[in-house]
Short mmCIF file of N, CA and C in Angstrom, two decimals:
data_model
loop_
_atom_site.label_atom_id
_atom_site.label_comp_id
_atom_site.label_asym_id
_atom_site.label_seq_id
_atom_site.Cartn_x
_atom_site.Cartn_y
_atom_site.Cartn_z
N MET A 701 101.39 56.13 114.79
CA MET A 701 100.46 56.65 113.83
C MET A 701 100.77 56.25 112.36
N GLU A 702 102.06 56.29 112.00
CA GLU A 702 102.51 55.92 110.73
C GLU A 702 102.23 54.42 110.44
N THR A 703 102.42 53.65 111.43
CA THR A 703 102.20 52.17 111.39
C THR A 703 100.78 51.86 111.14
N LEU A 704 99.88 52.62 111.78
CA LEU A 704 98.42 52.47 111.61
C LEU A 704 98.04 52.81 110.22
N LEU A 705 98.59 53.93 109.69
CA LEU A 705 98.33 54.40 108.33
C LEU A 705 98.84 53.39 107.32
N LEU A 706 99.98 52.86 107.56
CA LEU A 706 100.56 51.87 106.66
C LEU A 706 99.69 50.54 106.67
N ALA A 707 99.24 50.15 107.86
CA ALA A 707 98.40 48.98 107.95
C ALA A 707 97.07 49.19 107.26
N PHE A 708 96.53 50.40 107.38
CA PHE A 708 95.31 50.75 106.73
C PHE A 708 95.46 50.71 105.16
N ALA A 709 96.55 51.29 104.70
CA ALA A 709 96.89 51.32 103.28
C ALA A 709 97.00 49.88 102.72
N ILE A 710 97.66 49.00 103.50
CA ILE A 710 97.82 47.65 103.07
C ILE A 710 96.54 46.88 103.01
N ALA A 711 95.66 47.19 103.98
CA ALA A 711 94.35 46.56 104.10
C ALA A 711 93.51 46.98 102.87
N VAL A 712 93.59 48.31 102.52
CA VAL A 712 92.80 48.89 101.46
C VAL A 712 93.36 48.26 100.14
N ALA A 713 94.65 48.05 100.00
CA ALA A 713 95.28 47.43 98.83
C ALA A 713 94.88 46.00 98.70
N ILE A 714 94.75 45.27 99.82
CA ILE A 714 94.35 43.84 99.76
C ILE A 714 92.83 43.80 99.37
N VAL A 715 92.01 44.63 99.90
CA VAL A 715 90.58 44.66 99.51
C VAL A 715 90.48 44.98 98.03
N ALA A 716 91.22 45.92 97.58
CA ALA A 716 91.14 46.34 96.16
C ALA A 716 91.51 45.17 95.30
N LEU A 717 92.67 44.48 95.69
CA LEU A 717 93.10 43.33 94.92
C LEU A 717 92.01 42.15 94.89
N VAL A 718 91.47 41.91 95.99
CA VAL A 718 90.39 40.88 96.09
C VAL A 718 89.27 41.29 95.23
N LEU A 719 88.78 42.57 95.26
CA LEU A 719 87.73 43.03 94.45
C LEU A 719 88.05 42.92 93.00
N TYR A 720 89.25 43.22 92.62
CA TYR A 720 89.70 43.15 91.21
C TYR A 720 89.51 41.70 90.74
N PHE A 721 90.08 40.68 91.51
CA PHE A 721 89.96 39.33 91.07
C PHE A 721 88.54 38.87 91.05
N GLU A 722 87.77 39.32 91.89
CA GLU A 722 86.35 38.91 91.90
C GLU A 722 85.68 39.48 90.66
N LEU A 723 85.98 40.76 90.35
CA LEU A 723 85.44 41.31 89.21
C LEU A 723 85.85 40.60 87.88
N LYS A 724 87.13 40.25 87.85
CA LYS A 724 87.67 39.50 86.71
C LYS A 724 86.99 38.14 86.57
N ASN A 725 86.85 37.41 87.70
CA ASN A 725 86.14 36.15 87.63
C ASN A 725 84.68 36.31 87.25
N THR A 726 84.00 37.36 87.67
CA THR A 726 82.64 37.57 87.39
C THR A 726 82.52 37.91 85.81
N GLN A 727 83.47 38.68 85.31
CA GLN A 727 83.41 38.99 83.92
C GLN A 727 83.63 37.72 83.04
N GLU A 728 84.55 36.88 83.49
CA GLU A 728 84.75 35.61 82.80
C GLU A 728 83.53 34.72 82.80
N ARG A 729 82.86 34.64 83.91
CA ARG A 729 81.65 33.79 84.02
C ARG A 729 80.58 34.40 83.08
N VAL A 730 80.43 35.75 83.14
CA VAL A 730 79.46 36.36 82.26
C VAL A 730 79.76 36.11 80.83
N GLU A 731 81.06 36.13 80.42
CA GLU A 731 81.42 35.89 79.04
C GLU A 731 81.07 34.43 78.63
N LYS A 732 81.32 33.53 79.58
CA LYS A 732 81.04 32.11 79.29
C LYS A 732 79.57 31.90 79.15
N ILE A 733 78.80 32.48 80.02
CA ILE A 733 77.33 32.38 79.93
C ILE A 733 76.78 33.01 78.64
N ARG A 734 77.34 34.15 78.24
CA ARG A 734 76.92 34.82 77.06
C ARG A 734 77.24 33.97 75.84
N THR A 735 78.40 33.40 75.79
CA THR A 735 78.82 32.50 74.75
C THR A 735 77.90 31.30 74.66
N GLU A 736 77.61 30.71 75.84
CA GLU A 736 76.65 29.52 75.84
C GLU A 736 75.30 29.95 75.35
N ILE A 737 74.74 31.08 75.78
CA ILE A 737 73.45 31.49 75.29
C ILE A 737 73.48 31.77 73.85
N GLU A 738 74.48 32.33 73.31
CA GLU A 738 74.62 32.61 71.87
C GLU A 738 74.63 31.31 71.04
N GLN A 739 75.38 30.34 71.58
CA GLN A 739 75.43 29.01 70.93
C GLN A 739 74.02 28.31 70.96
N ARG A 740 73.36 28.40 72.08
CA ARG A 740 72.05 27.74 72.20
C ARG A 740 71.03 28.49 71.33
N MET A 741 71.04 29.82 71.23
CA MET A 741 70.21 30.53 70.42
C MET A 741 70.44 30.14 68.99
N SER A 742 71.67 30.08 68.58
CA SER A 742 72.01 29.77 67.21
C SER A 742 71.47 28.37 66.81
N LEU A 743 71.73 27.40 67.70
CA LEU A 743 71.26 26.11 67.45
C LEU A 743 69.71 25.96 67.42
N THR A 744 69.05 26.72 68.32
CA THR A 744 67.65 26.77 68.33
C THR A 744 67.07 27.30 66.97
N ILE A 745 67.69 28.39 66.57
CA ILE A 745 67.28 29.00 65.26
C ILE A 745 67.51 28.07 64.13
N GLN A 746 68.66 27.41 64.13
CA GLN A 746 68.93 26.43 63.04
C GLN A 746 67.97 25.37 62.96
N ASN A 747 67.65 24.81 64.19
CA ASN A 747 66.68 23.75 64.25
C ASN A 747 65.27 24.17 63.81
N ALA A 748 64.93 25.38 64.21
CA ALA A 748 63.55 25.87 63.78
C ALA A 748 63.54 26.09 62.30
N MET A 749 64.61 26.61 61.69
CA MET A 749 64.66 26.80 60.24
C MET A 749 64.63 25.43 59.53
N HIS A 750 65.34 24.48 60.01
CA HIS A 750 65.36 23.16 59.41
C HIS A 750 63.93 22.52 59.49
N ASP A 751 63.34 22.56 60.76
CA ASP A 751 61.99 22.02 60.87
C ASP A 751 61.01 22.72 59.97
N THR A 752 61.08 24.03 59.83
CA THR A 752 60.20 24.78 59.00
C THR A 752 60.39 24.37 57.56
N SER A 753 61.67 24.38 57.13
CA SER A 753 61.88 23.95 55.70
C SER A 753 61.40 22.59 55.40
N GLU A 754 61.35 21.63 56.34
CA GLU A 754 60.80 20.37 56.11
C GLU A 754 59.32 20.40 55.96
N LYS A 755 58.70 21.32 56.64
CA LYS A 755 57.19 21.34 56.69
C LYS A 755 56.64 22.17 55.48
N ILE A 756 57.47 22.93 54.81
CA ILE A 756 56.93 23.82 53.72
C ILE A 756 56.31 22.97 52.67
N PRO A 757 56.85 21.89 52.13
CA PRO A 757 56.19 21.12 51.12
C PRO A 757 54.79 20.57 51.57
N GLN A 758 54.72 20.16 52.81
CA GLN A 758 53.45 19.69 53.32
C GLN A 758 52.43 20.86 53.45
N ILE A 759 52.85 22.00 53.75
CA ILE A 759 51.96 23.17 53.89
C ILE A 759 51.53 23.51 52.48
N GLU A 760 52.47 23.57 51.57
CA GLU A 760 52.11 23.87 50.14
C GLU A 760 51.09 22.90 49.59
N LYS A 761 51.22 21.59 49.84
CA LYS A 761 50.27 20.60 49.41
C LYS A 761 48.88 20.85 50.06
N ARG A 762 48.87 21.17 51.28
CA ARG A 762 47.58 21.41 52.01
C ARG A 762 46.95 22.67 51.46
N VAL A 763 47.73 23.68 51.17
CA VAL A 763 47.20 24.88 50.60
C VAL A 763 46.58 24.59 49.21
N GLU A 764 47.27 23.83 48.39
CA GLU A 764 46.68 23.39 47.09
C GLU A 764 45.32 22.61 47.22
N GLU A 765 45.32 21.74 48.18
CA GLU A 765 44.05 20.98 48.44
C GLU A 765 42.96 21.89 48.81
N ILE A 766 43.28 22.83 49.69
CA ILE A 766 42.22 23.74 50.07
C ILE A 766 41.78 24.68 48.95
N ALA A 767 42.77 25.17 48.11
CA ALA A 767 42.41 25.93 46.99
C ALA A 767 41.52 25.15 45.99
N GLN A 768 41.76 23.91 45.83
CA GLN A 768 40.99 23.08 44.99
C GLN A 768 39.52 22.95 45.51
N LYS A 769 39.43 22.71 46.80
CA LYS A 769 38.09 22.64 47.42
C LYS A 769 37.34 23.98 47.32
N VAL A 770 38.05 25.04 47.49
CA VAL A 770 37.40 26.37 47.35
C VAL A 770 36.96 26.58 45.88
N ALA A 771 37.72 26.12 44.93
CA ALA A 771 37.37 26.29 43.50
C ALA A 771 36.17 25.47 43.19
N GLU A 772 36.09 24.19 43.79
CA GLU A 772 34.91 23.31 43.49
C GLU A 772 33.71 23.92 44.14
N THR A 773 33.84 24.44 45.40
CA THR A 773 32.69 25.07 46.07
C THR A 773 32.22 26.25 45.27
N GLU A 774 33.12 27.10 44.81
CA GLU A 774 32.69 28.30 43.96
C GLU A 774 31.96 27.84 42.68
N ALA A 775 32.47 26.76 42.07
CA ALA A 775 31.83 26.24 40.83
C ALA A 775 30.39 25.79 41.21
N GLU A 776 30.26 25.07 42.32
CA GLU A 776 28.91 24.65 42.73
C GLU A 776 28.02 25.77 43.00
N VAL A 777 28.52 26.82 43.69
CA VAL A 777 27.71 28.00 44.00
C VAL A 777 27.31 28.69 42.67
N HIS A 778 28.22 28.80 41.80
CA HIS A 778 27.97 29.43 40.47
C HIS A 778 26.91 28.68 39.77
N SER A 779 27.00 27.33 39.76
CA SER A 779 26.13 26.53 39.09
C SER A 779 24.68 26.60 39.72
N MET A 780 24.62 26.61 41.00
CA MET A 780 23.37 26.73 41.70
C MET A 780 22.77 28.10 41.41
N THR A 781 23.56 29.16 41.43
CA THR A 781 23.09 30.47 41.15
C THR A 781 22.53 30.57 39.73
N ALA A 782 23.24 29.95 38.77
CA ALA A 782 22.83 30.05 37.41
C ALA A 782 21.52 29.28 37.25
N LYS A 783 21.27 28.15 37.94
CA LYS A 783 20.06 27.40 37.87
C LYS A 783 18.94 28.24 38.47
N ASN A 784 19.24 28.93 39.57
CA ASN A 784 18.14 29.67 40.17
C ASN A 784 17.76 30.93 39.43
N ASN A 785 18.74 31.43 38.64
CA ASN A 785 18.38 32.65 37.86
C ASN A 785 17.92 32.33 36.49
N ALA A 786 17.98 31.06 36.05
CA ALA A 786 17.50 30.68 34.77
C ALA A 786 15.98 30.89 34.70
N PRO A 787 15.47 31.34 33.57
CA PRO A 787 13.96 31.46 33.51
C PRO A 787 13.29 30.12 33.58
N GLN A 788 12.28 30.08 34.36
CA GLN A 788 11.58 28.80 34.53
C GLN A 788 10.55 28.65 33.50
N GLN A 789 10.48 27.47 32.88
CA GLN A 789 9.42 27.18 31.91
C GLN A 789 8.22 26.57 32.63
N GLU A 790 7.12 27.02 32.18
CA GLU A 790 5.92 26.48 32.80
C GLU A 790 5.12 25.66 31.93
#
């Protein structure tokens, strides 16, 4: 009976040891994956910021062009409205 109990205790200890090492390996893999994800995210964010900063002057120029066209259109509309509202001479 004692031998059986001792064998069972040894088996439980072996299983616990195996589970401990598996848990440790799993934690190490998770840490590696997390580190890799953080590095990729950081790189992606840096690339996006760089790409965006390069495009800002182009966007600003386009906004200025559109603002100029809007101003010209407003001037035309104002001119047309003024002509239509002017008293007509007969």
